[in-house]
Amino acid sequence: LTIPDSVTTIDANALTVRDISAISLPANITSTNVPILSPGFVQAIQFKEIFVRGNSSCSTATLLNNHTADQLYHAKITYLGE
């Protein structure tokens, strides 16, 4: 699943599919209450990989860094650069 670069926040009801194994996120997610990055959501989806279309200092990376590996269900996070 690829979230477009124009997205900066994701509504709680935006995703309901539970069989997504990987997601590609834009670098510019700025909301601190992004359901897709919340531990419960990540565990429910059980992502194996999270791709961030930015580097490890982008705002999306900052949000991901607020969670432990357990909270992120040990998903592999790959930064794709800008």
XYZ file of N, CA, C and O in Angstrom:
328
model
N 0.848 -1.167 0.000
C 0.000 0.000 0.000
C 0.896 1.231 0.000
O 1.818 1.324 0.809
N 0.634 2.154 -0.896
C 1.410 3.384 -0.987
C 0.529 4.572 -0.660
O -0.490 4.782 -1.309
N 0.916 5.328 0.352
C 0.215 6.551 0.721
C 0.843 7.682 -0.094
O 2.071 7.831 -0.094
N 0.029 8.483 -0.798
C 0.577 9.548 -1.655
C 1.390 10.588 -0.867
O 1.147 10.823 0.314
N 2.323 11.233 -1.554
C 3.174 12.251 -0.937
C 2.387 13.443 -0.420
O 2.823 14.132 0.481
N 1.216 13.700 -0.971
C 0.415 14.853 -0.561
C -0.256 14.650 0.798
O -0.757 15.598 1.388
N -0.236 13.443 1.328
C -0.896 13.147 2.602
C 0.015 13.517 3.768
O 1.174 13.111 3.809
N -0.521 14.306 4.716
C 0.241 14.653 5.914
C -0.406 14.093 7.178
O 0.235 13.991 8.209
N -1.684 13.749 7.097
C -2.376 13.105 8.211
C -3.228 11.973 7.658
O -3.629 11.996 6.497
N -3.490 11.002 8.488
C -4.298 9.853 8.067
C -5.420 9.669 9.072
O -5.164 9.524 10.269
N -6.637 9.705 8.590
C -7.811 9.565 9.444
C -7.889 8.164 10.032
O -7.451 7.194 9.418
N -8.462 8.058 11.195
C -8.573 6.773 11.892
C -9.316 5.727 11.071
O -9.073 4.539 11.206
N -10.223 6.161 10.218
C -11.020 5.214 9.433
C -10.506 5.045 8.003
O -11.180 4.448 7.173
N -9.337 5.572 7.711
C -8.827 5.545 6.340
C -8.508 4.135 5.854
O -8.686 3.819 4.690
N -8.040 3.283 6.739
C -7.652 1.935 6.344
C -8.405 0.908 7.175
O -8.420 0.988 8.390
N -8.998 -0.046 6.495
C -9.694 -1.112 7.205
C -9.203 -2.491 6.794
O -9.560 -3.476 7.391
N -8.380 -2.557 5.762
C -7.869 -3.836 5.286
C -6.854 -4.369 6.287
O -5.959 -3.654 6.718
N -6.964 -5.624 6.656
C -6.070 -6.191 7.664
C -5.018 -7.134 7.077
O -4.254 -7.723 7.811
N -4.954 -7.265 5.769
C -3.984 -8.191 5.182
C -2.890 -7.469 4.401
O -2.315 -8.003 3.484
N -2.574 -6.254 4.805
C -1.499 -5.495 4.186
C -0.202 -5.895 4.878
O -0.109 -5.828 6.099
N 0.788 -6.306 4.125
C 2.043 -6.710 4.767
C 3.098 -5.609 4.719
O 4.056 -5.640 5.479
N 2.926 -4.641 3.812
C 3.903 -3.563 3.701
C 3.185 -2.266 3.347
O 2.148 -2.283 2.689
N 3.760 -1.170 3.804
C 3.189 0.144 3.505
C 4.319 1.109 3.193
O 5.404 1.014 3.768
N 4.054 2.008 2.240
C 5.019 3.041 1.877
C 4.438 4.386 2.282
O 3.358 4.768 1.832
N 5.158 5.082 3.179
C 4.681 6.344 3.725
C 5.473 7.517 3.174
O 6.682 7.409 2.965
N 4.802 8.652 2.968
C 5.539 9.850 2.556
C 6.399 10.357 3.703
O 6.176 10.010 4.864
N 7.354 11.192 3.387
C 8.270 11.727 4.400
C 7.627 12.790 5.268
O 8.101 13.069 6.356
N 6.507 13.362 4.807
C 5.995 14.569 5.440
C 4.762 14.374 6.322
O 3.975 15.292 6.483
N 4.582 13.218 6.925
C 3.474 13.060 7.864
C 3.836 13.850 9.120
O 4.894 13.657 9.701
N 2.949 14.758 9.493
C 3.263 15.664 10.599
C 2.344 15.511 11.802
O 2.637 16.040 12.858
N 1.242 14.809 11.650
C 0.321 14.656 12.770
C 0.935 13.771 13.839
O 1.566 12.760 13.541
N 0.745 14.137 15.092
C 1.243 13.309 16.181
C 0.224 12.253 16.577
O 0.472 11.431 17.437
N -0.929 12.276 15.960
C -1.974 11.295 16.257
C -2.350 10.560 14.979
O -3.499 10.494 14.604
N -1.368 10.032 14.296
C -1.602 9.327 13.040
C -1.918 7.877 13.344
O -1.045 7.141 13.803
N -3.172 7.445 13.136
C -3.550 6.079 13.487
C -2.663 5.015 12.848
O -2.389 3.994 13.449
N -2.196 5.263 11.630
C -1.399 4.247 10.955
C -0.066 4.019 11.662
O 0.560 2.975 11.513
N 0.369 4.998 12.449
C 1.618 4.849 13.181
C 1.392 4.502 14.636
O 2.332 4.397 15.406
N 0.151 4.325 15.027
C -0.116 3.986 16.423
C 0.169 2.502 16.644
O -0.049 1.679 15.766
N 0.675 2.145 17.813
C 1.035 0.751 18.077
C -0.116 -0.232 17.845
O 0.073 -1.270 17.234
N -1.304 0.101 18.295
C -2.430 -0.809 18.119
C -2.759 -1.067 16.667
O -3.047 -2.188 16.262
N -2.686 -0.021 15.848
C -2.989 -0.177 14.430
C -1.936 -1.024 13.745
O -2.241 -1.928 12.990
N -0.672 -0.741 14.024
C 0.409 -1.503 13.395
C 0.320 -2.977 13.787
O 0.493 -3.868 12.971
N 0.000 -3.241 15.045
C -0.123 -4.632 15.470
C -1.328 -5.306 14.826
O -1.270 -6.481 14.477
N -2.428 -4.579 14.662
C -3.612 -5.170 14.033
C -3.332 -5.538 12.586
O -3.751 -6.581 12.103
N -2.613 -4.667 11.886
C -2.275 -4.935 10.489
C -1.137 -5.950 10.403
O -1.056 -6.731 9.489
N -0.242 -5.921 11.359
C 0.948 -6.774 11.387
C 1.836 -6.556 10.165
O 2.186 -7.478 9.440
N 2.186 -5.294 9.951
C 3.106 -4.957 8.868
C 4.412 -5.718 9.030
O 4.926 -5.849 10.132
N 4.946 -6.193 7.926
C 6.278 -6.787 7.933
C 7.307 -5.740 7.549
O 8.447 -5.802 7.995
N 6.888 -4.785 6.701
C 7.804 -3.740 6.261
C 7.085 -2.394 6.211
O 5.937 -2.311 5.816
N 7.796 -1.354 6.630
C 7.322 0.011 6.515
C 8.387 0.777 5.744
O 9.543 0.853 6.176
N 8.022 1.292 4.592
C 8.942 2.073 3.774
C 8.623 3.547 3.979
O 7.452 3.939 3.922
N 9.636 4.343 4.223
C 9.459 5.782 4.381
C 10.190 6.460 3.225
O 11.401 6.270 3.058
N 9.437 7.215 2.434
C 10.043 7.898 1.283
C 10.704 9.203 1.762
O 10.294 10.299 1.425
N 11.696 9.048 2.563
C 12.453 10.148 3.143
C 13.624 9.552 3.893
O 13.868 8.352 3.810
N 14.320 10.382 4.641
C 15.462 9.877 5.394
C 15.108 9.744 6.869
O 13.988 10.028 7.276
N 16.067 9.332 7.656
C 15.800 9.042 9.067
C 15.567 10.303 9.909
O 15.252 10.199 11.085
N 15.686 11.488 9.314
C 15.413 12.723 10.057
C 14.107 13.394 9.621
O 13.786 14.470 10.109
N 13.346 12.779 8.726
C 12.090 13.376 8.272
C 11.019 13.254 9.362
O 11.181 12.526 10.335
N 9.921 13.978 9.198
C 8.881 13.997 10.237
C 8.237 12.626 10.437
O 7.900 12.259 11.565
N 8.084 11.840 9.387
C 7.518 10.498 9.532
C 8.446 9.628 10.371
O 8.006 8.872 11.237
N 9.743 9.739 10.147
C 10.720 8.981 10.938
C 10.630 9.358 12.406
O 10.715 8.498 13.289
N 10.438 10.648 12.675
C 10.311 11.108 14.057
C 9.116 10.448 14.728
O 9.197 9.998 15.868
N 7.996 10.355 14.017
C 6.816 9.699 14.583
C 7.068 8.215 14.810
O 6.680 7.661 15.837
N 7.718 7.556 13.872
C 8.019 6.129 14.029
C 8.961 5.900 15.207
O 8.832 4.915 15.925
N 9.898 6.810 15.407
C 10.872 6.664 16.490
C 10.248 6.794 17.866
O 10.877 6.449 18.869
N 9.018 7.281 17.933
C 8.320 7.382 19.216
C 7.820 6.028 19.704
O 7.333 5.913 20.819
N 7.918 5.005 18.870
C 7.411 3.677 19.220
C 8.545 2.675 19.357
O 9.554 2.772 18.672
N 8.363 1.709 20.226
C 9.353 0.648 20.382
C 9.174 -0.386 19.270
O 8.157 -0.408 18.581
N 10.147 -1.248 19.129
C 10.056 -2.323 18.134
C 8.847 -3.208 18.413
O 8.165 -3.650 17.486
N 8.570 -3.470 19.682
C 7.401 -4.278 20.025
C 6.127 -3.598 19.575
O 5.217 -4.237 19.040
N 6.037 -2.283 19.788
C 4.838 -1.558 19.393
C 4.659 -1.550 17.880
O 3.546 -1.525 17.390
N 5.748 -1.564 17.155
C 5.683 -1.587 15.695
C 5.660 -3.016 15.157
O 5.834 -3.242 13.971
N 5.428 -3.971 16.038
C 5.322 -5.380 15.672
C 6.583 -5.862 14.954
O 6.546 -6.692 14.072
N 7.712 -5.255 15.311
C 9.012 -5.614 14.734
C 9.041 -5.484 13.206
O 9.763 -6.218 12.533
N 8.248 -4.571 12.689
C 8.266 -4.339 11.240
C 9.632 -3.771 10.833
O 10.233 -2.996 11.573
N 10.107 -4.175 9.682
C 11.370 -3.646 9.167
C 11.074 -2.266 8.583
O 10.194 -2.117 7.735
N 11.815 -1.258 9.036
C 11.635 0.109 8.525
C 12.791 0.424 7.599
O 13.956 0.309 7.964
N 12.443 0.815 6.371
C 13.447 1.154 5.365
C 13.234 2.591 4.923
O 12.115 2.959 4.546
N 14.285 3.399 4.988
C 14.222 4.786 4.536
C 14.744 4.834 3.108
O 15.837 4.374 2.819
N 13.948 5.396 2.210
C 14.273 5.394 0.792
C 14.971 6.659 0.313
O 15.218 6.805 -0.873
N 15.257 7.576 1.213
C 15.883 8.830 0.820
C 14.854 9.778 0.229
O 13.659 9.510 0.239
N 15.315 10.905 -0.271
C 14.371 11.891 -0.817
C 14.634 12.131 -2.261
O 15.648 11.882 -2.790
